[in-house]
Each structure stands twice: as structure tokens, then as C-alpha cells.
Coordinates of N, CA and C and ligand atoms in Angstrom, one line a residue:
M1 N 129.7 129.0 113.7 CA 128.3 129.1 113.6 C 127.3 127.5 113.6
I2 N 128.0 126.8 113.1 CA 127.7 125.5 112.9 C 127.9 125.0 114.6
K3 N 128.7 125.2 115.2 CA 129.1 124.6 116.7 C 127.9 125.4 117.7
E4 N 127.6 126.5 117.4 CA 126.8 127.4 118.3 C 125.5 126.6 118.2
N5 N 125.2 126.3 116.5 CA 123.8 126.2 116.5 C 123.5 124.5 116.8
L6 N 124.5 123.8 116.9 CA 124.7 122.3 117.3 C 124.3 122.5 119.0
K7 N 125.4 123.2 119.8 CA 124.9 123.2 120.7 C 123.5 123.6 121.3
Y8 N 122.9 124.7 120.7 CA 121.4 125.5 120.4 C 120.3 123.7 120.5
V9 N 120.8 123.2 119.5 CA 119.7 122.0 119.0 C 119.7 121.1 120.0
E10 N 121.0 120.9 120.6 CA 121.4 120.1 121.6 C 120.6 120.1 122.9
G11 N 120.8 121.6 123.0 CA 120.3 122.0 124.6 C 118.7 122.0 124.3
E12 N 118.2 122.3 123.0 CA 116.6 122.2 123.3 C 115.9 121.0 123.4
I13 N 116.8 119.6 122.4 CA 116.5 118.3 122.5 C 116.5 117.9 124.2
E14 N 117.6 118.4 124.9 CA 117.5 118.0 126.5 C 116.4 118.4 126.8
A15 N 116.1 119.9 126.8 CA 114.8 120.7 127.3 C 113.5 119.8 127.5
A16 N 113.5 119.4 125.7 CA 112.2 118.5 125.6 C 112.4 117.6 126.3
C17 N 113.4 116.5 126.1 CA 113.2 115.2 126.8 C 113.0 115.5 128.7
E18 N 113.6 116.5 129.2 CA 113.2 116.9 130.3 C 111.8 117.2 130.6
R19 N 111.0 117.8 129.8 CA 109.6 118.1 130.3 C 109.0 116.9 130.1
V20 N 109.4 115.9 129.4 CA 108.5 114.7 129.4 C 109.1 113.2 130.1
G21 N 110.4 113.7 130.8 CA 110.8 112.8 131.6 C 111.4 111.6 130.7
R22 N 112.3 111.8 129.8 CA 112.9 111.1 128.5 C 114.3 111.0 129.1
D23 N 115.3 110.2 128.7 CA 116.9 110.5 129.1 C 117.2 110.9 127.5
A24 N 117.9 112.2 127.3 CA 118.4 112.6 125.9 C 119.4 111.6 125.0
H25 N 119.7 110.7 125.5 CA 120.6 109.5 124.9 C 119.7 108.8 124.2
E26 N 118.5 108.8 124.1 CA 117.5 108.2 123.7 C 117.2 108.7 122.2
V27 N 117.7 110.0 121.8 CA 117.8 110.9 120.8 C 118.5 111.1 120.0
T28 N 118.8 110.7 118.7 CA 119.6 111.0 118.0 C 119.6 112.1 116.8
L29 N 120.3 112.8 116.9 CA 120.5 114.1 116.3 C 121.1 113.8 114.7
I30 N 120.3 113.7 113.4 CA 121.2 113.6 112.4 C 120.8 114.5 111.6
A31 N 122.1 115.3 111.4 CA 122.6 116.3 110.6 C 122.4 115.9 109.2
V32 N 121.2 117.0 108.8 CA 121.0 117.0 107.3 C 121.6 118.3 106.6
S33 N 122.7 117.0 106.1 CA 123.7 118.0 105.2 C 123.3 118.6 103.5
K34 N 122.6 118.1 103.2 CA 121.8 118.1 101.5 C 122.1 119.5 101.3
T35 N 122.9 119.5 100.2 CA 123.3 120.9 99.6 C 124.3 121.3 100.2
K36 N 125.0 120.9 101.1 CA 126.4 121.7 101.8 C 127.3 121.1 101.7
P37 N 128.2 122.0 101.3 CA 129.6 121.6 100.8 C 130.3 120.7 102.2
V38 N 131.2 119.7 101.6 CA 131.7 119.0 102.6 C 132.3 119.3 103.6
E39 N 133.2 120.4 103.6 CA 133.6 121.8 104.5 C 133.0 121.8 105.7
M40 N 131.3 122.2 105.8 CA 130.8 122.3 106.4 C 130.3 120.9 107.3
L41 N 130.3 119.4 106.6 CA 129.8 118.5 107.0 C 131.3 118.4 107.9
K42 N 132.6 118.6 107.6 CA 133.6 118.3 108.6 C 133.6 119.2 109.4
E43 N 132.9 119.9 109.6 CA 132.9 121.2 110.9 C 131.8 120.3 112.0
A44 N 131.0 120.1 111.6 CA 130.1 119.5 112.4 C 130.4 118.2 113.2
Y45 N 131.5 117.5 112.1 CA 132.1 116.2 112.4 C 132.9 116.3 113.3
D46 N 134.0 117.5 113.3 CA 134.5 117.8 114.4 C 134.2 118.4 115.6
T47 N 132.7 118.7 115.7 CA 132.4 119.0 116.9 C 131.5 118.1 117.4
G48 N 131.6 116.8 117.0 CA 131.1 115.5 117.4 C 130.4 114.7 116.6
V49 N 129.7 115.6 115.7 CA 128.6 114.9 114.9 C 129.0 113.7 114.2
R50 N 128.3 112.5 114.4 CA 128.4 111.3 113.4 C 127.5 110.9 112.7
D51 N 125.8 111.1 112.8 CA 125.2 110.9 112.0 C 124.7 112.1 111.0
F52 N 124.9 111.7 109.6 CA 124.5 112.8 108.5 C 123.1 112.0 107.7
G53 N 122.5 112.9 107.4 CA 121.7 112.6 106.6 C 121.5 113.2 104.9
E54 N 121.5 112.5 103.9 CA 121.5 113.1 102.7 C 120.2 112.6 102.0
N55 N 119.4 113.1 101.0 CA 118.3 113.0 100.3 C 118.6 112.6 98.6
K56 N 119.7 112.7 98.3 CA 120.2 112.2 96.9 C 121.3 111.1 97.1
V57 N 120.9 110.2 96.4 CA 121.8 108.9 96.0 C 123.5 110.0 95.7
Q58 N 123.1 110.6 94.4 CA 124.2 111.0 93.9 C 125.2 111.9 94.7
E59 N 124.6 112.7 95.4 CA 125.0 113.4 96.6 C 125.9 112.5 97.8
L60 N 125.3 111.5 98.1 CA 125.4 110.7 99.3 C 127.0 110.1 98.5
M61 N 127.0 109.7 97.2 CA 128.2 108.9 96.7 C 129.4 110.1 96.5
D62 N 129.0 111.1 96.3 CA 130.1 111.6 96.8 C 130.6 112.4 97.6
K63 N 129.9 112.4 98.5 CA 130.0 112.7 100.0 C 130.8 111.7 100.9
I64 N 130.4 110.3 100.5 CA 131.0 109.5 101.7 C 132.2 109.5 101.4
P65 N 133.0 109.3 100.0 CA 134.5 108.8 100.2 C 135.3 110.3 100.9
Q66 N 134.7 111.1 101.3 CA 135.2 112.7 101.3 C 135.5 112.7 102.9
M67 N 134.3 112.0 103.7 CA 134.3 111.9 105.4 C 135.2 110.9 106.0
P68 N 135.2 111.0 107.1 CA 135.6 109.7 107.9 C 135.0 108.7 107.8
G69 N 135.5 107.4 107.9 CA 134.7 106.2 107.7 C 133.6 105.9 108.6
D70 N 133.8 106.8 110.0 CA 133.2 106.2 111.1 C 131.8 107.1 111.1
V71 N 131.2 108.0 110.0 CA 130.0 108.6 110.0 C 129.1 107.7 109.8
R72 N 127.9 107.8 110.5 CA 126.6 106.6 110.2 C 126.1 107.5 109.3
W73 N 125.6 107.2 107.7 CA 125.0 107.9 106.8 C 123.6 107.6 106.7
H74 N 122.6 108.6 106.6 CA 121.3 107.9 106.6 C 120.6 108.7 105.3
M75 N 119.9 107.7 104.6 CA 119.5 108.1 103.5 C 117.7 108.6 104.0
I76 N 117.4 109.5 103.7 CA 116.4 110.0 104.2 C 115.2 110.6 102.9
G77 N 115.8 110.6 101.7 CA 114.9 111.1 100.7 C 114.3 110.2 100.0
H78 N 113.3 110.4 99.1 CA 113.0 109.2 98.1 C 113.8 108.3 97.3
L79 N 113.7 107.4 97.3 CA 114.8 106.5 96.5 C 114.2 105.8 95.5
Q80 N 114.8 105.6 94.3 CA 114.3 105.1 93.1 C 115.1 103.9 93.2
R81 N 114.3 102.6 92.8 CA 114.8 101.3 92.6 C 116.2 101.1 92.1
N82 N 116.1 101.9 91.0 CA 117.5 101.5 90.1 C 118.7 102.3 90.5
K83 N 118.5 103.1 91.7 CA 119.8 103.7 92.6 C 120.1 102.9 93.7
V84 N 119.3 101.6 94.0 CA 119.3 101.2 95.7 C 120.8 100.4 95.5
K85 N 121.1 100.1 94.4 CA 122.4 99.5 94.3 C 123.8 100.0 94.8
Y86 N 123.4 101.3 94.5 CA 124.5 102.3 95.0 C 124.9 102.6 96.5
I87 N 123.8 102.6 97.2 CA 123.8 102.8 98.6 C 123.6 101.7 99.8
V88 N 123.1 100.7 99.2 CA 123.2 99.0 100.1 C 124.8 98.7 100.5
G89 N 124.9 98.8 101.9 CA 125.9 98.5 102.1 C 126.8 99.8 102.6
K90 N 126.3 101.2 101.9 CA 126.9 102.4 102.5 C 126.5 103.0 103.9
V91 N 124.8 103.0 103.7 CA 124.4 103.7 104.7 C 123.6 102.6 105.8
C92 N 123.7 103.3 107.0 CA 123.4 102.7 108.3 C 121.7 102.3 108.3
L93 N 121.1 103.5 107.7 CA 119.6 103.5 107.9 C 119.0 104.1 106.6
I94 N 117.9 103.3 105.9 CA 117.1 103.9 104.8 C 116.1 104.2 105.5
H95 N 115.6 105.5 105.6 CA 114.4 106.0 106.4 C 113.2 106.0 105.6
S96 N 113.4 106.2 104.0 CA 112.2 106.1 103.2 C 111.6 105.3 102.5
V97 N 111.5 103.8 103.1 CA 110.8 102.8 102.3 C 109.3 102.9 102.2
D98 N 108.8 103.0 101.1 CA 107.7 103.0 101.2 C 106.5 102.2 100.2
S99 N 107.2 101.2 99.7 CA 106.7 100.2 98.7 C 107.2 98.6 98.8
L100 N 106.3 98.1 98.3 CA 107.2 96.4 98.7 C 107.9 96.6 97.4
R101 N 107.8 97.0 96.0 CA 108.6 96.9 95.2 C 110.2 97.3 95.5
L102 N 110.1 98.8 96.2 CA 111.4 99.4 96.4 C 112.2 98.4 97.8
A103 N 111.4 98.1 98.7 CA 111.9 96.5 99.6 C 112.3 95.8 99.0
E104 N 111.6 95.0 98.0 CA 112.4 93.6 97.0 C 113.6 94.3 96.7
E105 N 113.6 95.2 96.0 CA 114.8 95.3 95.6 C 116.1 95.7 96.3
I106 N 116.0 96.3 97.6 CA 117.0 96.8 98.8 C 117.0 94.9 99.0
S107 N 116.3 94.2 99.2 CA 116.8 93.0 99.9 C 117.5 92.1 98.7
R108 N 117.1 92.1 97.5 CA 117.9 91.5 96.5 C 119.4 91.9 96.6
E109 N 119.4 93.3 96.1 CA 120.8 94.1 96.7 C 121.7 93.6 98.0
A110 N 120.9 93.4 98.9 CA 121.6 93.0 100.4 C 121.9 91.7 99.9
I111 N 121.5 90.9 99.5 CA 121.7 89.4 99.4 C 123.2 89.0 98.6
K112 N 122.8 90.1 97.4 CA 123.7 90.2 96.5 C 125.3 90.5 97.2
Q113 N 124.9 91.4 98.0 CA 126.2 92.0 98.6 C 126.7 91.6 100.0
Q114 N 125.7 90.4 100.2 CA 126.2 89.7 101.9 C 126.1 90.5 102.9
V115 N 125.1 91.5 102.8 CA 125.0 92.7 104.2 C 123.5 92.6 104.5
E116 N 123.4 93.3 105.6 CA 121.7 93.1 106.2 C 121.6 94.6 106.2
V117 N 120.3 95.1 105.9 CA 119.9 96.5 105.6 C 118.8 96.6 106.6
D118 N 119.2 97.8 107.5 CA 117.9 98.1 108.4 C 117.3 99.2 107.5
I119 N 115.6 99.3 107.9 CA 115.1 100.3 107.1 C 113.8 101.1 107.7
L120 N 113.5 102.1 107.5 CA 112.5 102.6 108.2 C 110.9 102.7 107.5
I121 N 109.9 102.3 107.8 CA 108.9 102.5 106.7 C 108.2 104.0 106.9
E122 N 108.2 104.6 105.7 CA 107.8 106.0 105.9 C 106.1 106.2 105.6
V123 N 105.7 107.0 106.6 CA 104.3 107.6 106.6 C 103.6 108.5 106.4
N124 N 102.6 108.7 105.5 CA 102.4 110.1 105.3 C 101.1 110.5 106.4
V125 N 101.5 110.2 107.4 CA 100.7 110.5 108.2 C 99.4 111.6 108.0
A126 N 99.8 113.0 107.5 CA 98.6 113.8 107.1 C 98.0 113.5 105.7
G127 N 98.3 112.6 105.2 CA 98.0 112.2 103.8 C 98.0 113.2 102.8
E128 N 99.1 114.2 103.3 CA 99.4 115.1 102.3 C 99.5 115.1 100.8
E129 N 99.2 115.1 99.5 CA 99.4 114.9 98.3 C 100.8 114.9 97.5
S130 N 101.6 115.6 98.1 CA 102.7 116.0 97.6 C 103.8 115.2 98.1
K131 N 103.4 114.6 99.3 CA 104.3 113.8 99.6 C 104.6 112.2 99.5
F132 N 105.7 111.4 99.5 CA 105.9 110.2 99.7 C 105.1 109.6 100.7
G133 N 105.5 108.3 101.1 CA 105.0 107.6 102.1 C 103.5 107.0 101.9
T134 N 103.5 105.4 102.6 CA 102.7 104.8 102.8 C 101.3 105.6 103.5
S135 N 100.4 105.0 103.4 CA 99.0 105.7 104.3 C 99.1 105.2 105.5
S136 N 98.4 105.7 106.4 CA 98.2 104.9 108.0 C 97.8 104.0 107.9
E137 N 96.5 103.5 106.9 CA 96.1 102.6 106.9 C 96.5 101.3 106.3
E138 N 97.5 101.7 105.0 CA 98.1 100.3 104.7 C 99.4 100.2 105.3
V139 N 99.8 100.8 106.3 CA 101.2 100.3 106.7 C 101.4 99.4 107.7
I140 N 100.4 99.0 107.9 CA 100.6 97.5 108.7 C 100.5 96.4 107.8
V141 N 99.8 96.6 106.7 CA 99.8 95.3 105.5 C 101.3 95.4 104.9
L142 N 101.7 96.9 104.8 CA 102.9 96.7 103.8 C 104.3 95.8 105.0
V143 N 104.1 96.3 106.0 CA 104.9 95.9 107.3 C 104.8 94.6 107.5
R144 N 104.2 93.8 107.0 CA 104.0 92.3 107.1 C 104.3 91.7 105.7
E145 N 104.2 92.5 104.7 CA 104.7 91.8 103.4 C 106.2 92.0 103.1
I146 N 106.8 93.2 103.6 CA 108.1 93.7 103.9 C 109.0 92.4 104.6
A147 N 108.5 92.3 106.1 CA 109.2 91.5 107.1 C 109.1 90.2 106.5
K148 N 108.5 89.8 105.7 CA 109.3 88.1 104.9 C 110.1 88.1 104.0
L149 N 110.6 89.2 103.9 CA 112.0 89.4 102.6 C 113.2 89.0 103.7
P150 N 114.1 88.5 102.8 CA 115.4 88.4 103.5 C 116.3 89.3 103.3
A151 N 117.3 89.6 104.6 CA 118.4 90.4 104.3 C 118.0 91.8 104.7
I152 N 116.7 92.2 105.0 CA 116.2 93.5 105.3 C 115.6 93.4 106.3
H153 N 115.8 94.6 107.4 CA 115.0 94.4 108.7 C 114.4 96.1 108.8
I154 N 112.9 95.8 109.4 CA 112.4 96.8 109.7 C 112.8 97.4 111.1
K155 N 112.8 98.5 111.4 CA 113.2 99.0 112.7 C 112.6 100.1 113.2
G156 N 111.6 100.9 112.3 CA 110.5 101.8 113.1 C 109.9 102.4 111.7
L157 N 109.6 103.6 112.0 CA 108.6 104.7 110.9 C 109.5 105.9 111.1
M158 N 109.2 106.6 110.1 CA 109.6 107.9 109.7 C 108.4 108.7 109.1
T159 N 108.4 109.8 109.0 CA 107.5 110.7 108.6 C 107.7 112.2 108.2
I160 N 107.5 112.7 107.2 CA 107.9 114.2 107.4 C 106.2 114.8 107.5
A161 N 106.4 115.6 108.7 CA 105.1 116.2 108.8 C 105.1 117.4 107.9
P162 N 103.6 118.1 108.1 CA 103.4 119.2 107.1 C 104.4 120.9 107.4
F163 N 104.3 121.4 106.4 CA 105.2 122.6 106.7 C 104.4 123.3 107.6
V164 N 104.2 123.8 109.0 CA 103.4 124.8 109.7 C 104.0 125.7 110.1
E165 N 103.3 126.9 110.4 CA 104.0 127.9 111.4 C 104.0 127.7 112.8
N166 N 103.3 127.3 113.3 CA 103.2 126.9 114.8 C 103.5 125.5 114.8
S167 N 104.5 125.0 115.3 CA 105.1 123.4 115.6 C 103.9 122.6 116.3
E168 N 103.2 123.2 117.0 CA 102.0 122.9 118.1 C 100.9 122.1 117.1
E169 N 100.9 122.6 115.8 CA 99.9 121.9 115.0 C 100.5 120.6 114.3
N170 N 101.6 120.3 114.5 CA 102.1 119.1 114.2 C 102.3 118.1 115.3
R171 N 101.6 118.4 116.5 CA 101.6 117.4 117.8 C 100.9 116.2 117.2
E172 N 100.0 116.2 116.8 CA 99.1 115.2 116.5 C 99.4 114.2 115.7
V173 N 100.6 114.7 114.6 CA 101.1 113.8 113.5 C 102.1 113.1 114.1
F174 N 102.6 113.7 114.9 CA 103.9 113.1 116.0 C 103.2 111.6 116.7
Q175 N 102.1 112.5 117.4 CA 101.3 111.2 118.6 C 100.8 109.9 117.1
K176 N 100.3 110.3 115.9 CA 99.6 109.2 115.3 C 100.9 108.4 114.8
L177 N 102.3 109.0 114.8 CA 103.2 108.3 114.0 C 103.5 107.1 115.2
K178 N 103.5 107.6 116.6 CA 104.2 106.9 117.7 C 102.9 105.9 118.0
Q179 N 101.7 106.0 117.8 CA 100.6 105.1 118.2 C 100.8 104.0 116.9
L180 N 100.9 104.6 116.0 CA 101.0 103.4 114.8 C 102.4 102.3 115.0
A181 N 103.2 103.1 115.7 CA 104.4 101.8 116.0 C 104.0 101.1 117.3
V182 N 103.0 101.7 118.0 CA 102.6 100.7 119.1 C 101.6 100.1 118.6
D183 N 101.0 100.1 118.0 CA 99.9 99.3 117.2 C 100.7 97.8 116.8
I184 N 101.7 98.3 115.8 CA 102.5 97.6 114.8 C 103.3 96.5 115.6
M185 N 103.8 97.0 116.8 CA 104.6 96.2 117.9 C 103.9 95.2 118.4
R186 N 102.6 95.4 118.9 CA 101.5 94.6 119.5 C 101.2 93.5 118.6
E187 N 101.8 93.5 117.1 CA 101.2 92.7 116.2 C 102.3 91.3 116.3
N188 N 103.4 91.8 116.7 CA 104.6 90.9 116.9 C 105.1 90.1 115.5
V189 N 105.0 90.8 115.0 CA 105.5 90.4 113.1 C 106.8 90.2 113.5
D190 N 107.2 88.8 113.1 CA 108.7 88.2 113.0 C 109.5 89.3 112.3
N191 N 110.9 89.5 112.7 CA 111.7 90.6 111.7 C 111.5 91.7 111.9
V192 N 110.4 92.3 112.7 CA 110.0 93.5 112.9 C 110.4 94.1 114.0
T193 N 111.2 95.2 114.4 CA 110.8 95.8 115.8 C 110.5 97.7 115.2
M194 N 110.0 98.3 116.5 CA 109.8 99.8 116.5 C 110.5 100.4 117.6
N195 N 111.7 100.3 117.4 CA 112.6 101.0 118.3 C 112.7 102.6 117.6
V196 N 112.7 102.5 116.6 CA 113.3 104.1 115.8 C 111.9 104.6 115.3
L197 N 111.5 106.0 115.9 CA 110.6 106.8 115.3 C 111.7 107.9 115.0
S198 N 111.6 108.1 113.6 CA 112.1 109.3 113.0 C 111.3 110.5 112.8
M199 N 111.1 111.5 113.4 CA 110.4 112.4 113.2 C 110.9 113.9 113.9
G200 N 110.5 115.1 113.3 CA 111.1 116.5 113.7 C 111.9 116.7 112.5
M201 N 111.7 118.0 112.2 CA 113.0 118.8 111.6 C 113.2 120.2 112.2
T202 N 113.7 121.2 111.5 CA 114.0 122.4 112.3 C 113.0 122.8 113.2
G203 N 111.6 122.8 112.0 CA 110.7 123.6 112.7 C 109.9 123.2 114.2
D204 N 110.1 121.6 114.1 CA 109.1 121.0 115.1 C 110.1 119.9 115.9
Y205 N 111.1 119.9 116.0 CA 111.7 119.0 116.3 C 111.7 118.6 118.1
S206 N 111.1 119.9 118.7 CA 111.0 119.8 120.1 C 109.7 119.3 120.4
V207 N 108.6 119.4 119.3 CA 107.4 118.7 119.7 C 107.4 117.3 119.3
A208 N 108.3 117.1 118.7 CA 108.8 115.6 118.0 C 109.1 114.8 119.2
V209 N 110.3 115.4 119.7 CA 110.8 115.0 120.9 C 110.1 114.5 122.0
E210 N 109.2 115.7 122.2 CA 107.9 115.2 123.4 C 107.2 114.3 123.4
E211 N 107.2 113.9 121.8 CA 105.9 112.7 121.8 C 106.7 111.6 121.2
G212 N 108.1 111.4 121.5 CA 108.4 110.2 121.5 C 109.8 109.9 120.4
A213 N 110.2 110.9 119.3 CA 110.7 110.7 118.2 C 112.4 110.1 119.1
T214 N 112.7 109.4 118.4 CA 114.1 108.8 118.5 C 115.4 109.3 117.6
C215 N 115.3 109.7 116.5 CA 115.6 110.3 115.5 C 114.9 111.7 114.9
V216 N 115.7 112.9 115.2 CA 115.4 114.3 114.6 C 116.2 114.2 113.3
R217 N 115.8 114.7 112.1 CA 116.4 115.0 111.3 C 116.5 116.8 111.0
I218 N 117.9 117.3 111.3 CA 117.8 119.0 111.3 C 118.6 119.4 110.2
G219 N 118.3 120.0 109.2 CA 119.2 120.9 108.5 C 119.5 121.8 108.6
T220 N 118.4 122.9 108.4 CA 118.7 124.3 108.7 C 119.2 124.6 110.0
G221 N 118.4 123.9 111.0 CA 118.8 124.4 112.3 C 120.2 124.4 112.4
I222 N 121.0 123.4 112.1 CA 122.6 123.5 111.9 C 123.5 124.1 110.9
F223 N 122.9 124.3 109.7 CA 123.9 124.8 109.0 C 123.2 125.5 108.1
G224 N 121.8 125.9 108.2 CA 121.7 127.7 107.9 C 120.9 127.0 106.9
E225 N 120.0 128.3 106.1 CA 119.3 128.0 105.2 C 119.8 127.6 103.9
R226 N 119.1 126.6 103.1 CA 119.8 125.8 101.9 C 119.5 126.9 100.6
D227 N 120.4 127.3 99.7 CA 120.4 127.5 99.0 C 120.1 126.8 97.5
Y228 N 118.9 126.7 96.9 CA 119.1 125.8 96.1 C 119.2 126.5 94.5
S229 N 119.4 127.9 94.5 CA 119.8 128.6 93.0 C 120.8 128.2 92.2
V230 N 121.9 127.8 93.3 CA 123.2 128.0 92.6 C 123.4 126.5 91.7
Ligands
LIG301 C1 115.9 118.1 104.3 C2 115.2 117.3 105.2 C3 114.8 117.7 106.3 C4 115.6 118.6 107.2 O1 114.9 119.9 107.0 P1 115.2 121.0 107.9 O2 113.8 122.2 108.1 O3 115.7 122.1 107.1 O4 115.4 120.8 109.4 C5 114.6 116.7 107.6 N1 113.8 115.6 107.0 C6 114.0 115.3 105.7 C7 113.3 114.2 105.1 C8 114.4 116.3 104.7 O5 114.3 116.0 103.0

């Protein structure tokens, strides 16, 4: 099932790229494996997936030693400052940085461990109250502050679009995130690049790819529905 799902998703990404004249190699498929058992991750790994996304520090810590060493782990969930020390040096990208205090903690821990940490700034583009992320208005100020910190590097932006029935409704959200990245790039802030746009999930990744996503985070579309009752 996972193999077929992956094939389908990859085909959809390629089709979306083709529609807008993009190269499908520009898009990284992150398999979001939260709540799923390691056997399923291994199945995805065996069909070629190397990028996995998790949203909880504990689950990430449990899974990392059970998977091959060449997996690139992505922290995509809300991160508490007291848990930063567990994931610095273990994940390739933290997608969910939305405050200076969190970035300061990551920077401190990176120095301590003598590593460099790549991050994305999470933006709550649609302004949903239930969501984490900085606002579109505040993002540039936050970028300038975080850029000054040692051992931490801003690589781009991430957003979680609203849950919608029709993915077209999120096109504007993705366009806004892309535009924010362009605006930030124009500011030429030292230590900041905007090459990564992490946007698009199972329900709306084709639209996100059409609008410039370089990372799509797909869980249900690869591993099936999640069961939170167990
Ligand atoms: C769970 C999750 C996803 C994947 O969601 P699906 O709809 O299952 O593809 C993507 N991004 C984040 C931040 C998530 O928490």
C-alpha cells in the first residue's frame, strides 16, 4: 500500500511541476510518519524515501535509533524550548521556529554541541487562532533578529494552511508565503537564504507545488489515516 501511495504522490508532484514548468527534482517529499509504527517507516525507506517528518520530540527520539543512519529527519511540530537539546544535531531541519526565544535556545544548544542548525520560520499566513507561527507582519522583524544569532541559519519559510474541502482555497495562502520569501530575500539579510518553502500536505500539495513549494509534508497520503485513539 505504501509503495503504491508513494508512486501516486510522486506522480502528482511531477504533474503539478509539469503544469507550471518546474523541475520535479526541486521538490522534496517529506513522509510525515507521526503516530505510525517503525515498520511502516522502513517500508517507505525501502522504496527510496529518505526524508521523514515527525511532530513530537519523544516520538522522534524513539524512532531515530531504529532507522538507518542516512535518514534525514525533519522536526515539523511545535517545539518547546526545554526539548530543544534532544533534537539539535539529530534533525536536518527544524520547520517550526516561530519565536526569538526558541531560536535563542536552538543557537545556545548548537554552540554547546558544536553543530550548525538549519531552520525555517513558521508563518501563520491565514491568521488562524488555533495555529502556531509568526504573523505575516512580524516575520521580517523576527528574521532580522534570528539572523544575528550564531550557529543557526534561516533557510526559508514554512506554513500549515487551513483545513479546506477544496485545495484551491489554499492557493492564496501558498502565494502569500512565496511572496513573503521573495520580500525577505530582497532585504539581503546576512545569514539568511530563502531557498526552502515548506508548504502543502495531503489535501493540498499539488496546489502548493504549483505555487512554488520545495518541500511537501505528506502523512495520510502515504501512510493512511492516523488513529489517535490507541
Ligand atoms: C501531520 C502533519 C502533516 C501531514 O498531514 P497530512 O494531512 O496527513 O498529510 C504535515 N505538516 C505538519 C506540520 C503536520 O503536523
